[in-house]
CSV table of C-alpha atoms in Angstrom, one decimal:
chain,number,residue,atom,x,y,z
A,1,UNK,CA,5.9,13.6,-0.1
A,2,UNK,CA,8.5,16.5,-1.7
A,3,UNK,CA,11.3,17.8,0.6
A,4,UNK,CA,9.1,20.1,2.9
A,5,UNK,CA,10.5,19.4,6.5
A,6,UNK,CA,8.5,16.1,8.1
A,7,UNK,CA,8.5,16.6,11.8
A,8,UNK,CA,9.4,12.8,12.9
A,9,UNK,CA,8.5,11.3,16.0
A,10,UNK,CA,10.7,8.2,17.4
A,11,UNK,CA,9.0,5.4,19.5
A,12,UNK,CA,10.5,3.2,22.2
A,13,UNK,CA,8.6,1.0,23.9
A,14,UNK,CA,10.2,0.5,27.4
A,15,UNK,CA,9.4,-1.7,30.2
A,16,UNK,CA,12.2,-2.1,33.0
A,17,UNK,CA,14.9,-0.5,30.6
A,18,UNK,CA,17.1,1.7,33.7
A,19,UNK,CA,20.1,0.3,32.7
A,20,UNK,CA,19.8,1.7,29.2
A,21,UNK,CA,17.6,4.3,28.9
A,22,UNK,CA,20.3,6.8,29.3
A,23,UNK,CA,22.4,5.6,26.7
A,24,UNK,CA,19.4,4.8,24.2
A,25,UNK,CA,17.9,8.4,25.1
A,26,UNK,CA,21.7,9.8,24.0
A,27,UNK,CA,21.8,7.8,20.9
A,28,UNK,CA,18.6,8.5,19.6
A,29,UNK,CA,18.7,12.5,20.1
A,30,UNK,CA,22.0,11.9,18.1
A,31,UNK,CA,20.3,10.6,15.8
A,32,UNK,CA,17.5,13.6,15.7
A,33,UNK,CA,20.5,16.1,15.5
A,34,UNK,CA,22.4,15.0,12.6
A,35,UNK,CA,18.9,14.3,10.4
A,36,UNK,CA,18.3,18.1,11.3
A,37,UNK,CA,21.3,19.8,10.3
A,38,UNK,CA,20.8,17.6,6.9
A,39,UNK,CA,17.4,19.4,6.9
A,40,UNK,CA,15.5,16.1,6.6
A,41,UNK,CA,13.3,16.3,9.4
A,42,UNK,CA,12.0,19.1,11.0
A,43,UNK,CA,13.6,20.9,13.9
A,44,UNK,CA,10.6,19.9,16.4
A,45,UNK,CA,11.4,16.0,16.1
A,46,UNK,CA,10.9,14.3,19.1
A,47,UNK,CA,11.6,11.0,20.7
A,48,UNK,CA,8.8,9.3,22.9
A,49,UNK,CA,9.2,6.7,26.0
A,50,UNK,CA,6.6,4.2,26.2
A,51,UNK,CA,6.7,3.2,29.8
A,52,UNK,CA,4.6,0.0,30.0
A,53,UNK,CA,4.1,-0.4,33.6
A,54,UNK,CA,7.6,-0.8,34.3
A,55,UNK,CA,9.2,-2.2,37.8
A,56,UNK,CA,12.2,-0.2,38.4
A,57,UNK,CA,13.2,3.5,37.9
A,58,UNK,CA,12.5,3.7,34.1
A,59,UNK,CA,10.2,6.3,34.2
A,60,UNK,CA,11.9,8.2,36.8
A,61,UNK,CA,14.6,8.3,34.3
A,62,UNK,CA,12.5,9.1,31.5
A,63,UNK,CA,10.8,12.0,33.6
A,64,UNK,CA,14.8,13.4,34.5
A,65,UNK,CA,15.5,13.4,30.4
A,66,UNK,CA,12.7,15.0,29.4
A,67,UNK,CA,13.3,18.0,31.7
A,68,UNK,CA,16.9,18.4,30.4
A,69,UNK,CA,15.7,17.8,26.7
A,70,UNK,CA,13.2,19.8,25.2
A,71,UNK,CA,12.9,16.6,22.7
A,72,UNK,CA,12.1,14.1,24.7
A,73,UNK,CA,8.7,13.2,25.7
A,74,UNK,CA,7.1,10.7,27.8
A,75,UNK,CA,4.2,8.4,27.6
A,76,UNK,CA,3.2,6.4,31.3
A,77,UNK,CA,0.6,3.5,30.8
A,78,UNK,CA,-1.4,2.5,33.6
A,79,UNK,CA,-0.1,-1.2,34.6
A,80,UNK,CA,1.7,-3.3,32.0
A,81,UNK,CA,-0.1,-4.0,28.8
A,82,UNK,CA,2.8,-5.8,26.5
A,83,UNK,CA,5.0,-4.5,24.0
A,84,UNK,CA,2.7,-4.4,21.3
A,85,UNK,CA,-0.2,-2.3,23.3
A,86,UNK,CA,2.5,-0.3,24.9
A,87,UNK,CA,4.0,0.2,20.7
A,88,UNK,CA,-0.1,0.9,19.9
A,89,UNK,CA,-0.6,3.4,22.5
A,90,UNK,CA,3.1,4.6,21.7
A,91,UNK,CA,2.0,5.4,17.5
A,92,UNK,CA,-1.3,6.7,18.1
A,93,UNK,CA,-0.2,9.2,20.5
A,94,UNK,CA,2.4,10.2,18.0
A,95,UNK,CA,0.1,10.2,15.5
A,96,UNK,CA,-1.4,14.0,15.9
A,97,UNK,CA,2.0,15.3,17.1
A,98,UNK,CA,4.0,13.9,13.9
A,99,UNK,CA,4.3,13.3,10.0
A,100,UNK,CA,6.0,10.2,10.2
A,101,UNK,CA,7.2,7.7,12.7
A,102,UNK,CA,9.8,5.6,13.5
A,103,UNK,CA,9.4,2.6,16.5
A,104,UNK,CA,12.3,1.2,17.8
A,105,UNK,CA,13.0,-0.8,21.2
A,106,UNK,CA,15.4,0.5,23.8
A,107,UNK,CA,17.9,-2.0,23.3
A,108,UNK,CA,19.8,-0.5,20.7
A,109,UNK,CA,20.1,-3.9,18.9
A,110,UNK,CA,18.6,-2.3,16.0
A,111,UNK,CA,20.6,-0.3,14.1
A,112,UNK,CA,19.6,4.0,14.3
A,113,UNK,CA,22.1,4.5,11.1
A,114,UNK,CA,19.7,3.0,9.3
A,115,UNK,CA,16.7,5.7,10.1
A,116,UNK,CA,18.3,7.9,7.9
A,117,UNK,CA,17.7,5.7,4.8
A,118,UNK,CA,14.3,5.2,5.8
A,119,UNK,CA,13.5,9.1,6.3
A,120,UNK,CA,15.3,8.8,2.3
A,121,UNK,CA,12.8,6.5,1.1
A,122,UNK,CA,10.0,8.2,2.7
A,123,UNK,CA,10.4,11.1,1.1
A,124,UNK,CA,11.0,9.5,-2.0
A,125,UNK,CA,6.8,8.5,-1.5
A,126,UNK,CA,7.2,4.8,0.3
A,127,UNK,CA,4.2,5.0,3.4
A,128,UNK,CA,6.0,2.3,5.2
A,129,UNK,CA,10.0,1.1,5.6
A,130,UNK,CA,10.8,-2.3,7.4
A,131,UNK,CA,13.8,-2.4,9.5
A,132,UNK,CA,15.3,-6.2,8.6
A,133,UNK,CA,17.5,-7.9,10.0
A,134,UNK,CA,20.0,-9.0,7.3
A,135,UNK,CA,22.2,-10.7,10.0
A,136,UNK,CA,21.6,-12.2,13.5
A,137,UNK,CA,25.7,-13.2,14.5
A,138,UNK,CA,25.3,-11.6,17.5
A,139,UNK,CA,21.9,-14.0,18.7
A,140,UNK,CA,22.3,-17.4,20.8
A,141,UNK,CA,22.0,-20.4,18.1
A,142,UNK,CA,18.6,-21.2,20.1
A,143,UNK,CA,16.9,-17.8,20.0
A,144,UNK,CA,19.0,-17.2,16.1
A,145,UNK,CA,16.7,-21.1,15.1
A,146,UNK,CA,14.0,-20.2,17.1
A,147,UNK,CA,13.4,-17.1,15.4
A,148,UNK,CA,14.0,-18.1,11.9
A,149,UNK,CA,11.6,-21.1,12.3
A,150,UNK,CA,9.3,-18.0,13.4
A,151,UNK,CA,8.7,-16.0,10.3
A,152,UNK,CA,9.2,-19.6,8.2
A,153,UNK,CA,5.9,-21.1,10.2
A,154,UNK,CA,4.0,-17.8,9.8
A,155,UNK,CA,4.8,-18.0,6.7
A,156,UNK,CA,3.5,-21.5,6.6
A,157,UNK,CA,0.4,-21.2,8.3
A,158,UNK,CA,-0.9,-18.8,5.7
A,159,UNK,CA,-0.1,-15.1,8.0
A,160,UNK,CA,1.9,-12.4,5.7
A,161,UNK,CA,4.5,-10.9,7.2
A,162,UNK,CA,8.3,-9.4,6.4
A,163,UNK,CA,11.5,-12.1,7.4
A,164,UNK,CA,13.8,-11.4,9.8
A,165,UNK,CA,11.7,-7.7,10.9
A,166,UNK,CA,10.6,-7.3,14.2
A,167,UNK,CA,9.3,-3.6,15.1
A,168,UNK,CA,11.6,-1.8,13.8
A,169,UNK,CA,10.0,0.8,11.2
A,170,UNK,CA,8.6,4.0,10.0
A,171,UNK,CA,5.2,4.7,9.3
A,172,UNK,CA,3.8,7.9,7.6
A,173,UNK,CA,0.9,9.4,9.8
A,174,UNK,CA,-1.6,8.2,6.8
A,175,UNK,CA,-0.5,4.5,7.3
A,176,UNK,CA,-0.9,4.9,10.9
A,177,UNK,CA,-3.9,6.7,10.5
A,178,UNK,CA,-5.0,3.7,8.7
A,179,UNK,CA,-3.8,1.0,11.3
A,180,UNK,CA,-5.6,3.5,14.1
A,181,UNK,CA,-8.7,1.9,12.5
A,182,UNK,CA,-8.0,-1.7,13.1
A,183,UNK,CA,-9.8,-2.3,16.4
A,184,UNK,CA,-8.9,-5.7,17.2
A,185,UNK,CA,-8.0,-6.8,21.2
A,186,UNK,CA,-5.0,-9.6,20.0
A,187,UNK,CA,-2.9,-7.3,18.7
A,188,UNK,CA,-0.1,-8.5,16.2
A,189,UNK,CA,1.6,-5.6,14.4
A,190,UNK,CA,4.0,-7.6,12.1
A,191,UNK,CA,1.1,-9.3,10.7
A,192,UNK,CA,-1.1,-6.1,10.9
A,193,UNK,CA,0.9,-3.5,9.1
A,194,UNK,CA,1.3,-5.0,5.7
A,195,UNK,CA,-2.3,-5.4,5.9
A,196,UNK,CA,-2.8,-1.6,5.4
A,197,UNK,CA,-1.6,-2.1,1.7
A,198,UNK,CA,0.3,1.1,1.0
A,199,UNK,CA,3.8,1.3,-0.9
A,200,UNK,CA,6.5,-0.2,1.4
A,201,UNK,CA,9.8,-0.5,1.6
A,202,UNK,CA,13.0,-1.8,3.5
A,203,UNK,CA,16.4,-0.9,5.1
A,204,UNK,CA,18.7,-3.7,5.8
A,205,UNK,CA,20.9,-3.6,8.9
A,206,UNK,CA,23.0,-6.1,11.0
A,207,UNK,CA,21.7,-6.9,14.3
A,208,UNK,CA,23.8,-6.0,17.6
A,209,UNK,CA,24.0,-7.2,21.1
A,210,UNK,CA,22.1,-5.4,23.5
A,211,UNK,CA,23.2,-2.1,25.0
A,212,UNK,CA,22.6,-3.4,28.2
A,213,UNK,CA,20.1,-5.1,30.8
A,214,UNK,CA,18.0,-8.4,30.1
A,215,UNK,CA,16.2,-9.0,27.3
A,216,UNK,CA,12.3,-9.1,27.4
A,217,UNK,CA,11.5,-11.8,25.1
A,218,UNK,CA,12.9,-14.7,26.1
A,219,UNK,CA,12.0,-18.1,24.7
A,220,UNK,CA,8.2,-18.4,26.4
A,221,UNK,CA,7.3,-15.0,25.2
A,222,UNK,CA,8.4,-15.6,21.7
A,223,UNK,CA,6.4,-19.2,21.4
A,224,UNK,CA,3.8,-16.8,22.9
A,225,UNK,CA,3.8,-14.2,20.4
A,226,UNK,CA,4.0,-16.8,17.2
A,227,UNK,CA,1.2,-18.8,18.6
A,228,UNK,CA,-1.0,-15.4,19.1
A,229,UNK,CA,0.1,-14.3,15.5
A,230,UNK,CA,-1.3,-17.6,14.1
A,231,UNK,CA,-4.0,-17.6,15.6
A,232,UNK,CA,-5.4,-13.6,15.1
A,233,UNK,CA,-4.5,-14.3,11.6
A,234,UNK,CA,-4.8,-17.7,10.5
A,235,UNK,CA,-7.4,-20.9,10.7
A,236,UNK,CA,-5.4,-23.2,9.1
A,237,UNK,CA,-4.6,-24.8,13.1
A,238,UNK,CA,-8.5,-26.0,12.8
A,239,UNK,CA,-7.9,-26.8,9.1
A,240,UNK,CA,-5.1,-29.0,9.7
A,241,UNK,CA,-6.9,-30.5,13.1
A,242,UNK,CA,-10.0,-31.0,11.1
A,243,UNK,CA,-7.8,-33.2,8.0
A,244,UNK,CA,-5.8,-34.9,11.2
A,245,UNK,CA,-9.8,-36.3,12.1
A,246,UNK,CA,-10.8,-37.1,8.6
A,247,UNK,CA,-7.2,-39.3,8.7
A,248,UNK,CA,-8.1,-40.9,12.1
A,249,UNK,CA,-11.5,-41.9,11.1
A,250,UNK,CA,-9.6,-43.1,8.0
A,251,UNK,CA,-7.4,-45.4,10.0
A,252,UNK,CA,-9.6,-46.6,11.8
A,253,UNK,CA,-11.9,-48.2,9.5
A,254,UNK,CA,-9.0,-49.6,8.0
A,255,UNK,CA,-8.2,-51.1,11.5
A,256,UNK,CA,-11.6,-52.4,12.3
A,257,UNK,CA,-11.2,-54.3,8.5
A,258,UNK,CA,-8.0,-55.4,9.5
A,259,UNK,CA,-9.8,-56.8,12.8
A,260,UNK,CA,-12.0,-58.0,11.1
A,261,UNK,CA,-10.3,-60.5,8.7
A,262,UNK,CA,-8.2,-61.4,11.2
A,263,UNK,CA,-10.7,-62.8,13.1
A,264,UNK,CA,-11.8,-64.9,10.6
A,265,UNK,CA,-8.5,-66.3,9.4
A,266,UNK,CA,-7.4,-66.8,12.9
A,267,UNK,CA,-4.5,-64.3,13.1
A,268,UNK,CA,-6.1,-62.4,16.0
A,269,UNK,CA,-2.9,-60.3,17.4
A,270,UNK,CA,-3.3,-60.7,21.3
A,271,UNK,CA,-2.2,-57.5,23.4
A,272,UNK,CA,-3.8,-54.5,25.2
A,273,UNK,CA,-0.5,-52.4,24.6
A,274,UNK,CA,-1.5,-51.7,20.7
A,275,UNK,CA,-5.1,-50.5,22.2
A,276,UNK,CA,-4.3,-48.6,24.9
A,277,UNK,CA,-1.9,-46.7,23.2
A,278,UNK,CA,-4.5,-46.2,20.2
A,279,UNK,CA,-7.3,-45.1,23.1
A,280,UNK,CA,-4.1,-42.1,24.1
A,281,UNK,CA,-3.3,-41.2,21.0
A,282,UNK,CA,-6.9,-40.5,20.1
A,283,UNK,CA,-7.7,-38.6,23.5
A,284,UNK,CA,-4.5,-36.8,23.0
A,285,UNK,CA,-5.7,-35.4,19.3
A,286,UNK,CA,-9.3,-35.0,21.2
A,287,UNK,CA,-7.9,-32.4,23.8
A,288,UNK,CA,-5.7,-30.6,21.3
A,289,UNK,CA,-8.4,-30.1,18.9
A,290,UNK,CA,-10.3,-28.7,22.2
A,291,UNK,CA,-8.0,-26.6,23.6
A,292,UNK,CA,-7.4,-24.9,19.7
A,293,UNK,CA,-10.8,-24.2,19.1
A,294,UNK,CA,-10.8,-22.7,23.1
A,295,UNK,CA,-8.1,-20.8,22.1
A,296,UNK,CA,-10.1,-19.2,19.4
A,297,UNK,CA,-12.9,-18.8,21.3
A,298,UNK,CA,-11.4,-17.1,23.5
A,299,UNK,CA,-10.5,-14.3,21.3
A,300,UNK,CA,-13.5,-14.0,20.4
A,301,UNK,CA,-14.7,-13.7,24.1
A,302,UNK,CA,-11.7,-10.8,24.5
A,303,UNK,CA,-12.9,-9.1,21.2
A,304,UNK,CA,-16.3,-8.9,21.9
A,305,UNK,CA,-16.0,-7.1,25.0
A,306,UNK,CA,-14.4,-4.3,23.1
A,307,UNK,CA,-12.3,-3.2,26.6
A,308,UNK,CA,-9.9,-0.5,26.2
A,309,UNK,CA,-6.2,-1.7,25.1
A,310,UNK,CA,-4.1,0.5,27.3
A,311,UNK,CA,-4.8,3.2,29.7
A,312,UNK,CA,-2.8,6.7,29.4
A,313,UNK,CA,-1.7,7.7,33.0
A,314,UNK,CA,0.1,10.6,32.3
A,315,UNK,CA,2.0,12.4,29.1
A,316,UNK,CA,5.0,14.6,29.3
């Protein structure tokens, strides 16, 4: 990479972020400013707001700081896509405008010190530098178990991915170039990026609180997210449905041969409870191993209509 001057774009998703944009737009031009007067990055850096369809007055505010900072830019989606369209459309708008960049959500829970260190290992010739979370004290036990179980179930079910990171990292414009040609609908980018296979990296930080306002991944959106990971990257949910049948069929020739000599040694055991509950448990497996493959099929429905991801309504 050598030490010629990378011009570094920074990349914020936002989607009803008023309450902190101001403070998050503060920080991070902080952040541009003291990387510049280390001659680090170049002096055209620029941060850029991802509104993604937001509710309230979040690009209002993002409109107000880019016309009193020539360094801020703006990005407004038409409607709200999700965070990882909204991070998409964020990166490969970047893309042409930037050497490398850095994505980041508005919450300030990640920690900016640390984007020095990854500008370091950048230009020491790493393509991509994770953001992990070596700590998460400042997370509810639920959502501190939840997540953990996360990455330890991804992990599981076959889908490579870093622990404890989230999407928090730099990219050089090559390894988004790259990821600009994965066309898929689902979109996943934890599981995506260390598919492009370049020379990584990563920065560890402890997690904060968040700067202010709500977070936007609660509990439902999380279990969301993990079960579309799995499934974009992983058919081991049909593997494991289609062992869970070979064991049923299993069981129940050993029950009908059960039935059978007790029939004939006269040790029939009376009771509908025992088939009833068998007749459930089978329709219950039936209608999960139904709705999975839907589930699949249904991506493939969404992939094969090739629709746009996000629409651009205006750039500032």
């Amino acid at each position: 990479m050598g030490c010629k001057m990378d011009k570094l774009a920074i990349v914020v998703p936002c989607y009803n972020e008023e309450e902190v944009l101001p403070l998050t737009s503060d920080t991070l031009r902080g952040v541009l400013d003291a990387l510049i007067e280390k001659e680090k990055i170049a002096e055209d850096s620029f941060i850029l707001f991802v509104n993604d369809g937001s509710r309230d007055r979040t690009w209002e505010l993002i409109e107000k700081e880019h016309a009193k900072h020539s360094q801020i830019r703006g990005l407004k989606l038409a409607g709200n896509v999700g965070h990882q369209n909204a991070l998409t459309a964020g990166l490969l708008t970047a893309m042409d405008m930037s050497d490398v960049t850095v994505s980041i959500d508005a919450d300030l829970q990640d920690d900016v010190n640390v984007i020095e260190e990854m500008m370091d290992k950048f230009h020491e010739g790493k393509d991509i530098v994770y953001g992990v979370r070596s700590g998460r004290s400042t997370d509810s036990f639920l959502k501190r178990t939840t997540a953990q179980g996360f990455y330890r179930f991804m992990s599981l079910m076959g889908v490579k991915t870093i622990y404890n990171h989230a999407d928090f990292r730099l990219m050089s414009r090559r390894a988004v170039e790259q990821f600009s040609q994965y066309g898929e609908s689902n979109l996943f980018l934890r599981g995506m990026v260390p598919l492009i296979g370049y020379e990584t990296d990563s920065v560890y930080y402890e997690r904060r609180e968040r700067a202010a306002g709500k977070s936007k991944y609660p509990l439902k959106k999380m279990l969301a997210l993990a079960f579309n990971g799995i499934t974009s990257f992983s058919i081991k949910p049909i593997n494991l449905i289609t062992a869970l049948g070979i064991l049923m069929v299993i069981g129940s020739v050993l029950a009908a041969v059960y039935a059978f000599i007790s029939y004939f040694t006269g040790n029939v055991v009376p009771g509908w409870t025992s088939l009833i509950l068998s007749v459930w448990f089978i329709g219950g497996v039936q209608l999960l191993a139904i709705g999975l493959v839907g589930q699949y099929i249904g991506k493939i429905y969404m992939e094969v209509k090739h629709r746009p991801r996000y629409n651009i309504e205006k750039i500032l």
